[in-house]
GROMACS .gro file of C-alpha atoms in nm:
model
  286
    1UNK     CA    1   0.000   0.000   0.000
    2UNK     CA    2   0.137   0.339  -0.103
    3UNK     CA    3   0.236   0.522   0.232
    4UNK     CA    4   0.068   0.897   0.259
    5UNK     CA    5   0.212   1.222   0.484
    6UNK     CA    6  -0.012   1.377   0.695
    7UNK     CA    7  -0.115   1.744   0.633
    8UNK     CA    8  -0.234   2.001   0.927
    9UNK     CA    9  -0.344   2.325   0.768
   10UNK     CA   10  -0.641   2.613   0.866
   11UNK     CA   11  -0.879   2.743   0.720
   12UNK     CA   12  -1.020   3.094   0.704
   13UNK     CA   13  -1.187   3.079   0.967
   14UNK     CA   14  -0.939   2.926   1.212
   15UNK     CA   15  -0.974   2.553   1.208
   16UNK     CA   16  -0.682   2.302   1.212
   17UNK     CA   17  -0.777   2.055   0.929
   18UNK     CA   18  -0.640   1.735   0.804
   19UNK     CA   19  -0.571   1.581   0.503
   20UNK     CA   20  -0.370   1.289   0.350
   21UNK     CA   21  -0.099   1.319   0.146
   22UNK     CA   22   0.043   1.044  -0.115
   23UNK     CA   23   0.340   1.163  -0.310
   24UNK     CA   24   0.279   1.006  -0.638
   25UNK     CA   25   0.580   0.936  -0.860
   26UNK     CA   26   0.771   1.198  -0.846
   27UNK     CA   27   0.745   1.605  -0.747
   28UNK     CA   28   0.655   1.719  -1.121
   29UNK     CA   29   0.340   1.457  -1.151
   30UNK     CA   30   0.013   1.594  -1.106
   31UNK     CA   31  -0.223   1.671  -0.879
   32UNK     CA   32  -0.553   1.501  -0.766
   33UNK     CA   33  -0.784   1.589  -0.493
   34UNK     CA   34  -1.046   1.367  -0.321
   35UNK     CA   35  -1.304   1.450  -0.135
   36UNK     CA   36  -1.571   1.264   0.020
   37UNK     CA   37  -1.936   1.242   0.146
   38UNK     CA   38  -2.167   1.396   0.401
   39UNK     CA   39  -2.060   1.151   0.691
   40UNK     CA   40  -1.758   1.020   0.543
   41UNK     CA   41  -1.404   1.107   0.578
   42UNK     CA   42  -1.015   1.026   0.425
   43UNK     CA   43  -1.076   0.629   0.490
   44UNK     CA   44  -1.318   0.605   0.214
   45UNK     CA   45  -1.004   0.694  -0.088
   46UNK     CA   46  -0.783   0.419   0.115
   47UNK     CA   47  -0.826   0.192  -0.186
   48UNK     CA   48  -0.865   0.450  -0.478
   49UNK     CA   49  -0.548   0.697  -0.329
   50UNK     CA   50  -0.272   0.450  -0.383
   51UNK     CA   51  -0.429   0.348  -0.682
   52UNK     CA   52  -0.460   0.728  -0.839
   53UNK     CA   53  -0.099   0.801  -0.686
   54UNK     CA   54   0.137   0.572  -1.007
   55UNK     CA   55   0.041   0.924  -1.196
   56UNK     CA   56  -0.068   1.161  -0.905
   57UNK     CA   57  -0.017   1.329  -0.620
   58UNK     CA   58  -0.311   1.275  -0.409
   59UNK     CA   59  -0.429   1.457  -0.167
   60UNK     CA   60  -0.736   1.347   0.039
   61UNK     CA   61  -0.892   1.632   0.253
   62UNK     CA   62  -1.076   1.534   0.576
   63UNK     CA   63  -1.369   1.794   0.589
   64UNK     CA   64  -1.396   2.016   0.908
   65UNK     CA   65  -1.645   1.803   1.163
   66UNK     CA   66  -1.489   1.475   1.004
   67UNK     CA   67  -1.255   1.233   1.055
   68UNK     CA   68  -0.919   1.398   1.212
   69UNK     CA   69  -1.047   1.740   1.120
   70UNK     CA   70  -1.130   2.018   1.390
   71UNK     CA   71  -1.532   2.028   1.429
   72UNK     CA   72  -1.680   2.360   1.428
   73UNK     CA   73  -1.845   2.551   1.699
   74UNK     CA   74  -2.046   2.711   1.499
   75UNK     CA   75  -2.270   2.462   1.269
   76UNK     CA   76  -2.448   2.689   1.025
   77UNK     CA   77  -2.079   2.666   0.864
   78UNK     CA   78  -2.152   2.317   0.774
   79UNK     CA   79  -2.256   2.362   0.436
   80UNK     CA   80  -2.092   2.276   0.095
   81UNK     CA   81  -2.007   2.694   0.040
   82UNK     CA   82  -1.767   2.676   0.328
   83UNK     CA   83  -1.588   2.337   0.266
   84UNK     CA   84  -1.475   2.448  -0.100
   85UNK     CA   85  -1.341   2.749   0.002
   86UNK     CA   86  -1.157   2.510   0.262
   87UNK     CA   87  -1.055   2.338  -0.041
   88UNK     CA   88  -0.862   2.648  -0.192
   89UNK     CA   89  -0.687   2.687   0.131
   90UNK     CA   90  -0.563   2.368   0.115
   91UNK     CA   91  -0.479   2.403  -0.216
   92UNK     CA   92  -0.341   2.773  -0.187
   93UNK     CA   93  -0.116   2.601   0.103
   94UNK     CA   94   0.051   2.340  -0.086
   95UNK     CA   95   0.108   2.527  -0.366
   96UNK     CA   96  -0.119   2.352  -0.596
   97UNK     CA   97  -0.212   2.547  -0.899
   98UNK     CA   98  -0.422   2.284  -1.083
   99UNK     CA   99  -0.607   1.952  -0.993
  100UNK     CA  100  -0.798   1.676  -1.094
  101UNK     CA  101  -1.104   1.663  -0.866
  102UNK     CA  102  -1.257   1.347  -0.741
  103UNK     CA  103  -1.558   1.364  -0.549
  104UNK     CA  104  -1.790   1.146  -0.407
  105UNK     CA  105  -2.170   1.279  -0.321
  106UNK     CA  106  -2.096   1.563  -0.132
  107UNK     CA  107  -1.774   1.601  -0.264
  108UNK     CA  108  -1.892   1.578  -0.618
  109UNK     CA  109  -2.098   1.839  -0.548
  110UNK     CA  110  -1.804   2.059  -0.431
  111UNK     CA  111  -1.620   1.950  -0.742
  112UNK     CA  112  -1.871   2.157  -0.923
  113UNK     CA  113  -1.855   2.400  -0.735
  114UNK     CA  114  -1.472   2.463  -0.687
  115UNK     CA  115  -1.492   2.399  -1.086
  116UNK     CA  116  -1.721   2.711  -1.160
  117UNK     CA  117  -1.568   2.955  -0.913
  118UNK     CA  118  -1.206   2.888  -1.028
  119UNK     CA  119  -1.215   2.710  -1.353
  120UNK     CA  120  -0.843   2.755  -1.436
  121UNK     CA  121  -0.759   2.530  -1.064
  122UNK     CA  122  -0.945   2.197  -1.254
  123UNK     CA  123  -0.800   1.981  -1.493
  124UNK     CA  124  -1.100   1.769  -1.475
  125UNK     CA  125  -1.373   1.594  -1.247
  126UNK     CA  126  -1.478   1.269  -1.148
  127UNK     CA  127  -1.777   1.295  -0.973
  128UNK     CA  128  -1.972   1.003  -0.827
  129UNK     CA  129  -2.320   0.944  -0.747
  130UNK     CA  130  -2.410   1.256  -0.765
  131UNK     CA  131  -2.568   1.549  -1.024
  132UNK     CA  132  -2.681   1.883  -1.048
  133UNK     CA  133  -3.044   1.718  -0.899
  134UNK     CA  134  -3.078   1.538  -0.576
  135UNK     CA  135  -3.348   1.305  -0.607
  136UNK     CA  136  -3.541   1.420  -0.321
  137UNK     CA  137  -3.623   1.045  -0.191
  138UNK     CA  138  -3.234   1.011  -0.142
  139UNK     CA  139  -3.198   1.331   0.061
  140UNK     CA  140  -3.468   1.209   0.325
  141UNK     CA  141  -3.354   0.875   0.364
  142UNK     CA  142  -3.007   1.079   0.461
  143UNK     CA  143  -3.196   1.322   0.639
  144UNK     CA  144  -3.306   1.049   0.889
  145UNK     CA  145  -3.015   0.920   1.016
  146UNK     CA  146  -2.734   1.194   0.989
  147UNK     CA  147  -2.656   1.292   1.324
  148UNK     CA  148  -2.909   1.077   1.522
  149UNK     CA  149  -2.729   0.714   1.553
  150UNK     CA  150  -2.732   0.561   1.840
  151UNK     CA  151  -2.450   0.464   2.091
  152UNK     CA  152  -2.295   0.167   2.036
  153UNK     CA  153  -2.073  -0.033   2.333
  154UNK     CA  154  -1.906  -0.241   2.051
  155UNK     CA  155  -1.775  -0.321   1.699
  156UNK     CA  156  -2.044  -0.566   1.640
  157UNK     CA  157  -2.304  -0.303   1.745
  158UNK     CA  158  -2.135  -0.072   1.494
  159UNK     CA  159  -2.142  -0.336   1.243
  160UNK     CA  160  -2.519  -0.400   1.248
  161UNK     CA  161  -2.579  -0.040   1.292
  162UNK     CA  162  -2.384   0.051   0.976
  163UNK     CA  163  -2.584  -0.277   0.807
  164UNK     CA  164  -2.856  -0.123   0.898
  165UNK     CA  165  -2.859   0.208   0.737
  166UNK     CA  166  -2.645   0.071   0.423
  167UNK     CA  167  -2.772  -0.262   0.369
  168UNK     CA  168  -2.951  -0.225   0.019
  169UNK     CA  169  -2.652  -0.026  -0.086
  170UNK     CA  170  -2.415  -0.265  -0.074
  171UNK     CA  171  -2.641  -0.613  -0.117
  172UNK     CA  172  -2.328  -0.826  -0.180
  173UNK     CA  173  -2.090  -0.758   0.079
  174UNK     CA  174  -1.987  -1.027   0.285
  175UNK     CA  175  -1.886  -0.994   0.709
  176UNK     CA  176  -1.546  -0.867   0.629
  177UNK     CA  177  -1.693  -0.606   0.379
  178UNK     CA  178  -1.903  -0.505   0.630
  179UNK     CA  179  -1.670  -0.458   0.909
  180UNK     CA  180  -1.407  -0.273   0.705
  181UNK     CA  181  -1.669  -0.028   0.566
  182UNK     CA  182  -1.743   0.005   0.933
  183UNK     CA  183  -1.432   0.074   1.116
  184UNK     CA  184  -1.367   0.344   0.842
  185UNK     CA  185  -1.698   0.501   0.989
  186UNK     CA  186  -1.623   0.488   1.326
  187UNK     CA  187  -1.302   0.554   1.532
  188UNK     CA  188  -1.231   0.418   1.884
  189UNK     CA  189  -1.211   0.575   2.216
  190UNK     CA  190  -1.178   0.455   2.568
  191UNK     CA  191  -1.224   0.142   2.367
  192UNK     CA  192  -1.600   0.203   2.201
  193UNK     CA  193  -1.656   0.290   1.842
  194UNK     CA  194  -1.804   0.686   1.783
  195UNK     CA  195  -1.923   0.778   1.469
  196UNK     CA  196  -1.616   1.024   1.312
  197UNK     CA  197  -1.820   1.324   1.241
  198UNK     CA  198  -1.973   1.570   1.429
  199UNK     CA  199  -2.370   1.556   1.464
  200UNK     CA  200  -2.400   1.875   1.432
  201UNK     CA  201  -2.339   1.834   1.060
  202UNK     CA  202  -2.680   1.715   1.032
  203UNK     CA  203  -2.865   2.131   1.177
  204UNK     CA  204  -2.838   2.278   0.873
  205UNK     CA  205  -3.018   2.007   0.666
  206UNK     CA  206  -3.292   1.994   0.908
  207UNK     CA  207  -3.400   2.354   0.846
  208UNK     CA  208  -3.327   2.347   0.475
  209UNK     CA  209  -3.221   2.184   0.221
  210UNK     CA  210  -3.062   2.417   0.079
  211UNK     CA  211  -2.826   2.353   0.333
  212UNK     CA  212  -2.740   2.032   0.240
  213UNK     CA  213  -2.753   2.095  -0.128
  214UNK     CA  214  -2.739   2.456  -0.338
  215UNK     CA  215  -3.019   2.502  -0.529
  216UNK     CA  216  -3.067   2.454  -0.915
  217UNK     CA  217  -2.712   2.361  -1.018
  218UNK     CA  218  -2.758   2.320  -1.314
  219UNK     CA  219  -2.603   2.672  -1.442
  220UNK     CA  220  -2.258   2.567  -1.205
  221UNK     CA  221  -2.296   2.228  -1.438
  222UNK     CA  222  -2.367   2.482  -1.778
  223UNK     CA  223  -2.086   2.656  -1.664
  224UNK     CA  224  -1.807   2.377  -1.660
  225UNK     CA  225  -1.960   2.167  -1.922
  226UNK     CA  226  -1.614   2.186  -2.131
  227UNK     CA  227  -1.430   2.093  -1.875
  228UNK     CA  228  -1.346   1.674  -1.868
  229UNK     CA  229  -1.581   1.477  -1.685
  230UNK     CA  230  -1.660   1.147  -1.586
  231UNK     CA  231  -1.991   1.046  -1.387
  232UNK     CA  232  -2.020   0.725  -1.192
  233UNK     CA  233  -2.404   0.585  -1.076
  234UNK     CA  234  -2.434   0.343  -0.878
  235UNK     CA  235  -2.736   0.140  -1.045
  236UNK     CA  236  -2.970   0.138  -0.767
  237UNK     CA  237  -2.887   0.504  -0.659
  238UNK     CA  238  -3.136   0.686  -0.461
  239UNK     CA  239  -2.960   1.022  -0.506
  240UNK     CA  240  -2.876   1.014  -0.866
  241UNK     CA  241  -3.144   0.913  -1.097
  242UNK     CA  242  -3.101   0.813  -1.446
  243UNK     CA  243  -3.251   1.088  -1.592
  244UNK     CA  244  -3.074   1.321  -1.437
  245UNK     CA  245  -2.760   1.126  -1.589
  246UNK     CA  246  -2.923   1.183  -1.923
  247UNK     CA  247  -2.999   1.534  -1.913
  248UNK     CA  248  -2.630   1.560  -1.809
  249UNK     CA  249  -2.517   1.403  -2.141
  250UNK     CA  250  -2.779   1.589  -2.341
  251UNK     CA  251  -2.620   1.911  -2.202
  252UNK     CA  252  -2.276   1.825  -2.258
  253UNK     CA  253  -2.285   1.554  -2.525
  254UNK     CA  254  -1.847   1.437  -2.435
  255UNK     CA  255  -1.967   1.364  -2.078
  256UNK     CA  256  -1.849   1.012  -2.016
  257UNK     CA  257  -2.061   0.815  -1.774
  258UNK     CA  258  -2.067   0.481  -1.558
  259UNK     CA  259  -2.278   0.269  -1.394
  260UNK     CA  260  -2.171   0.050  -1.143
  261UNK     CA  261  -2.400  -0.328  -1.068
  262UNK     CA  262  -2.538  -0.413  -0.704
  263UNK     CA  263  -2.447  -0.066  -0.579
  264UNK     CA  264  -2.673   0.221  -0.406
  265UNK     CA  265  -2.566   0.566  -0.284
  266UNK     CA  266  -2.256   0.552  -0.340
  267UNK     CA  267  -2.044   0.329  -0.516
  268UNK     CA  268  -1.710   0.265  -0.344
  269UNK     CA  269  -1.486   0.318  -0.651
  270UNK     CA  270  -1.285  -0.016  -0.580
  271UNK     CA  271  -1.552  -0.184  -0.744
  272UNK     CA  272  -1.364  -0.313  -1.075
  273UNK     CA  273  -1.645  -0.141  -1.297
  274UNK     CA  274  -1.560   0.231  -1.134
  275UNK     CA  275  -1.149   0.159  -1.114
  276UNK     CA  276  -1.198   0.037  -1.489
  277UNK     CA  277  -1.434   0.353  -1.589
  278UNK     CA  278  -1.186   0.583  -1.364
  279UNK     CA  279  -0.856   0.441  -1.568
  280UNK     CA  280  -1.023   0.461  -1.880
  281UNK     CA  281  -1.105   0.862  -1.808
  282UNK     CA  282  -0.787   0.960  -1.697
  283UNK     CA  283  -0.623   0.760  -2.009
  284UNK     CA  284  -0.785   1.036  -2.219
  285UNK     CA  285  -0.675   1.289  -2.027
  286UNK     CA  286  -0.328   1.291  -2.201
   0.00000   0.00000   0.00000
């Protein structure tokens, strides 16, 4: 497995954030950066980051109320707006001028939006399970667990928590599936598993969803359509519905897409259909 550093950086606003960092093949290779979902955190690019880094450097940002990232006191911050501009910090500190973007859900949708405010920082986007529309089905579903799990005294509680909630995205995962999707969930302390995110990520969606998703992106997608990008769906997505897939292509007729068997919100992208789809992508990319 490719060893990463570990980077400590702030944002505007004062936090101490965290993000991996593998080196990639050398100091003149390119850059990617991957970024994850709502609840999620580095652990979920432990597979695809070593992977990505024979060509890149890849750097995997843990957003602020995540993973080894500071949470903030104040949670009306925990909105998409604020992590991209977190982004460019992180960026802006390593010296990064241009990147690939790779984002999953949430992070797709700050892809976008990282894309449209600073078009000449993105070499291209990989965005998965996610579109310019949220299909509104998805978003409660999330809604009604984000932030409102229950303690758990062990890993096997975890386990069939994390079942639970994820069960018909993931149909074919076997025990040791399940357990390694969990323990990148969860961290431990005084020996129990917590959740690694701050609950508090989960006020702003429950007064709007705005919150949770900007409205009508469809001019941010207008606005990058000649950029390179690849879509991944997983096929029984909740979030990302065919037809929003569609009218994505219709608008920008080069989009390449993806759909990835047995797989809900959100494929993994060590499935061999995303890691083919994702090879194939950045082949064309020169």
């Amino acid at each position: 497995m490719t060893e990463f550093a570990d980077i400590w950086y702030h944002s505007g606003d004062g936090l101490r954030l965290y993000a991996r960092d593998y080196p990639g093949p050398g100091p003149a290779a390119p850059v990617a950066l991957c970024m994850h979902g709502l609840t999620r955190n580095s652990a979920d690019f432990a597979g695809l980051a070593p992977h990505l880094a024979r060509r890149y450097r890849v750097l995997v940002a843990e957003q602020r109320g995540r993973g080894n990232s500071d949470y903030d006191p104040e949670p009306a911050n925990y909105h998409p707006g604020t992590y991209v501009q977190d982004m460019f910090a992180l960026l802006d500190g390593q010296g990064v001028e241009q990147a690939l973007l790779v984002g999953t859900s949430m992070g797709g949708l700050m892809a976008m939006l990282m894309a449209a405010a600073q078009p000449a920082r993105v070499s291209a986007i990989v965005v998965n399970d996610i579109g310019p529309e949220v299909d509104p089905a998805g978003l409660a579903r999330i809604k009604a667990y984000v932030g409102k799990s229950a303690p758990v005294a062990s890993w096997e509680q975890a386990v069939a928590q994390v079942r639970a909630v994820n069960g018909d995205v993931f149909p074919d995962f076997d025990a040791g599936d399940w357990l390694a999707f969990t323990r990148a969930l969860y961290r431990e302390v005084d020996g129990r598993p917590v959740l690694a995110y701050d609950p508090a990520i989960a006020r702003p969606m429950a007064t709007s969803d705005d919150n949770a998703v900007p409205p009508d992106l469809w001019p941010v997608f207008d606005a990058i359509r000649a950029l390179p990008m690849l879509v991944i769906r997983g096929a029984c997505s909740d979030i990302l519905a065919r037809s929003c897939v569609a009218e994505m292509q219709r608008r920008n007729p080069d989009l390449v897409s993806a759909e990835v068997p047995h797989r809900g919100h959100a494929p993994t992208l060590d499935e061999a259909e995303s890691r083919r789809a994702i090879d194939d992508f950045l082949a064309t990319l020169g």
